[in-house]
Amino acid sequence: MTNLITTTADLEEGMAALCALDPRWYPIVARTGIPPLRRREGGFPGLAAIIVSQQLSVASARAVWARVETVLSPLTPERILAADDEAMRLSGLTRPKQRAMRAVAAAVAEGRLRFDRLEDATAEEVHRHLTAVPGIGPWTADIYLLFCLGHRDGFAPGDLAIQEAARVAFGLPARPVAAALEALAEPWRPWRGVAARLLWAEYAVLKSREGVNA
């Protein structure tokens, strides 16, 4: 067994394991079916795309990302470090995201951030390595871990959609904060990456019931 989720078969294996660990997963799986893999490009472009998407809707993130790719092409650490303030402004990035992109670019250029070393690392090691870079918070590290690396034990306890889905699916009295959700997810190891995908799928089911396009 590898540490990665790369196929539908990996998702099915994880779903079966979660149901065996906790029967409360059975109705969730029945509602969601097999969740999307949601794999995405890794390395600097992948991390940059996640930074862009922070606290934005899918549509807004796509629009800003299109501007970033146009203005700052080719999207490399060297291009970001060479970009002046006007180019960064025209890219549509907010000031905090500009700082984060430059910090990541500098970390790569200086050898402090090595994407090749993340592929065989544990979820905790990846998280520590990424969050050591200014501007990369826990959510950004978690999303990279889940979708750029496809780590089977990645999780995103700070994601609001996962928190809300967990509240409803597990009958919690309130939406759990990150620490509480992380504690709840501890028994789901080493399949927290599948748990996260199922909870995102569960959230989509909830929003569709409310008549909202998730």
Coordinates of C-alpha atoms in Angstrom, one line a residue:
M1 CA 0.0 0.0 0.0
T2 CA 1.4 3.4 -0.9
N3 CA 0.8 6.7 0.9
L4 CA -0.9 8.2 -2.2
I5 CA -4.5 8.3 -3.5
T6 CA -4.2 8.1 -7.2
T7 CA -7.1 6.0 -8.5
T8 CA -10.8 5.4 -7.9
A9 CA -9.8 2.0 -6.5
D10 CA -7.8 3.8 -3.8
L11 CA -10.9 5.8 -2.9
E12 CA -13.0 2.7 -2.7
E13 CA -10.5 1.0 -0.4
G14 CA -10.4 4.0 1.8
M15 CA -14.2 4.2 1.9
A16 CA -14.5 0.6 3.0
A17 CA -11.8 1.1 5.6
L18 CA -13.6 4.1 7.1
C19 CA -16.9 2.3 7.2
A20 CA -15.2 -0.6 9.1
L21 CA -13.6 1.9 11.5
D22 CA -16.9 3.8 12.1
P23 CA -20.4 2.7 11.0
R24 CA -21.4 6.4 10.8
W25 CA -19.6 6.6 7.5
Y26 CA -22.1 4.2 5.9
P27 CA -24.9 6.7 5.3
I28 CA -22.4 9.4 4.2
V29 CA -21.0 7.0 1.6
A30 CA -24.6 6.1 0.5
R31 CA -25.4 9.8 -0.1
T32 CA -22.1 10.8 -1.8
G33 CA -21.0 7.8 -3.7
I34 CA -17.4 7.8 -4.8
P35 CA -16.0 11.4 -4.3
P36 CA -13.8 13.1 -7.0
L37 CA -10.1 12.5 -6.8
R38 CA -9.5 16.2 -7.4
R39 CA -5.8 15.8 -8.2
R40 CA -3.9 18.9 -9.3
E41 CA -0.5 20.0 -10.5
G42 CA 2.2 20.1 -7.8
G43 CA 5.4 22.1 -7.3
F44 CA 5.5 25.9 -7.4
P45 CA 2.6 26.4 -9.8
G46 CA 0.4 24.1 -7.7
L47 CA 1.2 25.8 -4.5
A48 CA 0.8 29.2 -6.1
A49 CA -2.7 28.3 -7.3
I50 CA -3.7 27.3 -3.8
I51 CA -2.5 30.6 -2.4
V52 CA -4.6 32.4 -5.1
S53 CA -7.7 30.4 -4.1
Q54 CA -7.5 31.2 -0.4
Q55 CA -10.8 32.7 0.9
L56 CA -12.2 33.0 -2.7
S57 CA -15.1 31.4 -4.4
V58 CA -14.2 28.9 -7.2
A59 CA -15.3 31.5 -9.9
S60 CA -13.3 34.3 -8.3
A61 CA -10.2 32.1 -7.9
R62 CA -10.3 31.0 -11.5
A63 CA -10.6 34.7 -12.7
V64 CA -7.6 35.8 -10.5
W65 CA -5.6 32.7 -11.5
A66 CA -6.1 33.5 -15.2
R67 CA -4.8 37.0 -14.6
V68 CA -1.8 35.7 -12.7
E69 CA -0.9 33.3 -15.4
T70 CA -1.2 36.0 -18.0
V71 CA 0.7 38.8 -16.2
L72 CA 3.4 36.7 -14.5
S73 CA 4.0 34.1 -17.2
P74 CA 6.0 31.9 -17.1
L75 CA 5.0 31.2 -13.5
T76 CA 8.3 30.4 -11.9
P77 CA 10.0 31.5 -8.6
E78 CA 12.4 33.5 -10.7
R79 CA 9.6 35.3 -12.5
I80 CA 7.9 36.1 -9.2
L81 CA 11.1 37.4 -7.6
A82 CA 11.8 39.6 -10.7
A83 CA 8.2 41.0 -10.8
D84 CA 7.9 44.7 -9.8
D85 CA 5.0 46.0 -7.7
E86 CA 3.0 47.1 -10.7
A87 CA 3.1 43.6 -12.3
M88 CA 2.0 42.1 -9.0
R89 CA -0.8 44.6 -8.7
L90 CA -2.0 43.9 -12.3
S91 CA -2.0 40.2 -11.5
G92 CA -5.0 40.8 -9.2
L93 CA -3.3 39.4 -6.1
T94 CA -4.0 41.1 -2.8
R95 CA -1.1 42.4 -0.8
P96 CA -1.0 39.5 1.6
K97 CA -1.0 37.0 -1.3
Q98 CA 1.7 39.0 -3.1
R99 CA 3.8 38.7 0.0
A100 CA 3.1 34.9 0.3
M101 CA 4.0 34.3 -3.4
R102 CA 7.3 36.2 -3.0
A103 CA 8.1 34.3 0.2
V104 CA 7.4 30.9 -1.4
A105 CA 9.5 32.0 -4.5
A106 CA 12.4 33.0 -2.2
A107 CA 12.2 29.8 -0.2
V108 CA 12.4 27.8 -3.4
A109 CA 15.2 29.9 -4.8
E110 CA 17.2 29.6 -1.6
G111 CA 16.6 25.8 -1.3
R112 CA 14.6 26.1 1.9
L113 CA 11.6 24.6 0.1
R114 CA 12.2 21.5 -1.8
F115 CA 9.1 20.1 -3.4
D116 CA 10.9 16.8 -4.4
R117 CA 11.4 16.1 -0.7
L118 CA 7.7 16.2 0.0
E119 CA 6.6 13.3 -2.1
D120 CA 7.8 10.5 0.3
A121 CA 7.3 12.5 3.5
T122 CA 4.7 11.9 6.1
A123 CA 1.7 14.1 6.3
E124 CA 3.1 15.8 9.4
E125 CA 6.5 16.3 7.8
V126 CA 4.9 17.9 4.7
H127 CA 2.8 20.2 6.9
R128 CA 5.8 21.3 9.0
H129 CA 7.9 21.9 5.9
L130 CA 5.3 24.0 4.2
T131 CA 4.1 26.1 7.1
A132 CA 7.7 27.0 7.9
V133 CA 7.5 29.4 4.9
P134 CA 5.9 32.8 5.7
G135 CA 2.5 33.1 4.1
I136 CA 1.7 29.4 4.0
G137 CA -0.9 28.6 6.7
P138 CA -2.3 25.3 7.8
W139 CA -5.1 25.3 5.2
T140 CA -2.8 25.9 2.3
A141 CA -0.5 23.1 3.5
D142 CA -3.4 20.8 3.9
I143 CA -4.8 21.4 0.4
Y144 CA -1.3 20.9 -1.1
L145 CA -1.0 17.7 0.8
L146 CA -4.4 16.4 -0.3
F147 CA -4.5 17.3 -3.9
C148 CA -1.0 18.1 -5.2
L149 CA 0.6 15.2 -3.4
G150 CA -2.5 13.1 -3.1
H151 CA -1.5 11.9 0.4
R152 CA -4.0 9.4 1.7
D153 CA -3.7 10.7 5.3
G154 CA -4.0 14.4 4.4
F155 CA -6.8 16.3 6.1
A156 CA -8.0 19.9 6.3
P157 CA -9.6 20.5 9.8
G158 CA -9.6 24.2 9.2
D159 CA -11.8 24.0 6.1
L160 CA -15.2 25.5 6.8
A161 CA -17.0 23.2 4.3
I162 CA -15.5 20.1 6.0
Q163 CA -16.4 21.4 9.4
E164 CA -20.0 22.1 8.4
A165 CA -20.4 18.7 6.7
A166 CA -19.0 17.0 9.8
R167 CA -21.4 18.9 12.0
V168 CA -24.4 17.6 10.1
A169 CA -23.1 14.1 9.2
F170 CA -22.1 13.3 12.8
G171 CA -24.9 15.1 14.6
L172 CA -22.5 17.6 16.4
P173 CA -24.1 20.4 18.5
A174 CA -22.1 23.0 16.7
R175 CA -19.6 23.4 13.8
P176 CA -16.3 22.0 15.2
V177 CA -13.3 24.2 15.3
A178 CA -10.1 22.9 13.7
A179 CA -8.7 21.3 16.8
A180 CA -11.9 19.5 17.6
L181 CA -12.3 18.2 14.1
E182 CA -8.7 17.0 14.0
A183 CA -9.4 15.1 17.2
L184 CA -12.5 13.6 15.7
A185 CA -10.6 12.5 12.6
E186 CA -7.7 10.9 14.5
P187 CA -9.3 7.4 14.5
W188 CA -9.7 7.7 10.7
R189 CA -6.0 7.4 10.0
P190 CA -4.5 6.4 7.6
W191 CA -7.5 7.3 5.5
R192 CA -8.2 10.9 6.4
G193 CA -7.6 11.9 2.8
V194 CA -10.6 9.9 1.8
A195 CA -12.5 11.2 4.8
A196 CA -11.9 14.8 3.7
R197 CA -13.1 14.1 0.1
L198 CA -16.2 12.4 1.4
L199 CA -17.0 15.3 3.7
W200 CA -16.5 17.8 0.8
A201 CA -18.9 15.6 -1.2
E202 CA -21.3 15.5 1.7
Y203 CA -21.2 19.3 1.9
A204 CA -22.1 19.5 -1.8
V205 CA -25.1 17.2 -1.1
L206 CA -26.1 19.5 1.7
K207 CA -25.9 22.6 -0.5
S208 CA -27.8 21.0 -3.3
R209 CA -30.6 20.2 -0.9
E210 CA -30.7 23.9 -0.1
G211 CA -30.9 24.8 -3.7
V212 CA -27.5 26.3 -3.8
N213 CA -24.9 25.6 -6.5
A214 CA -22.0 24.2 -4.6

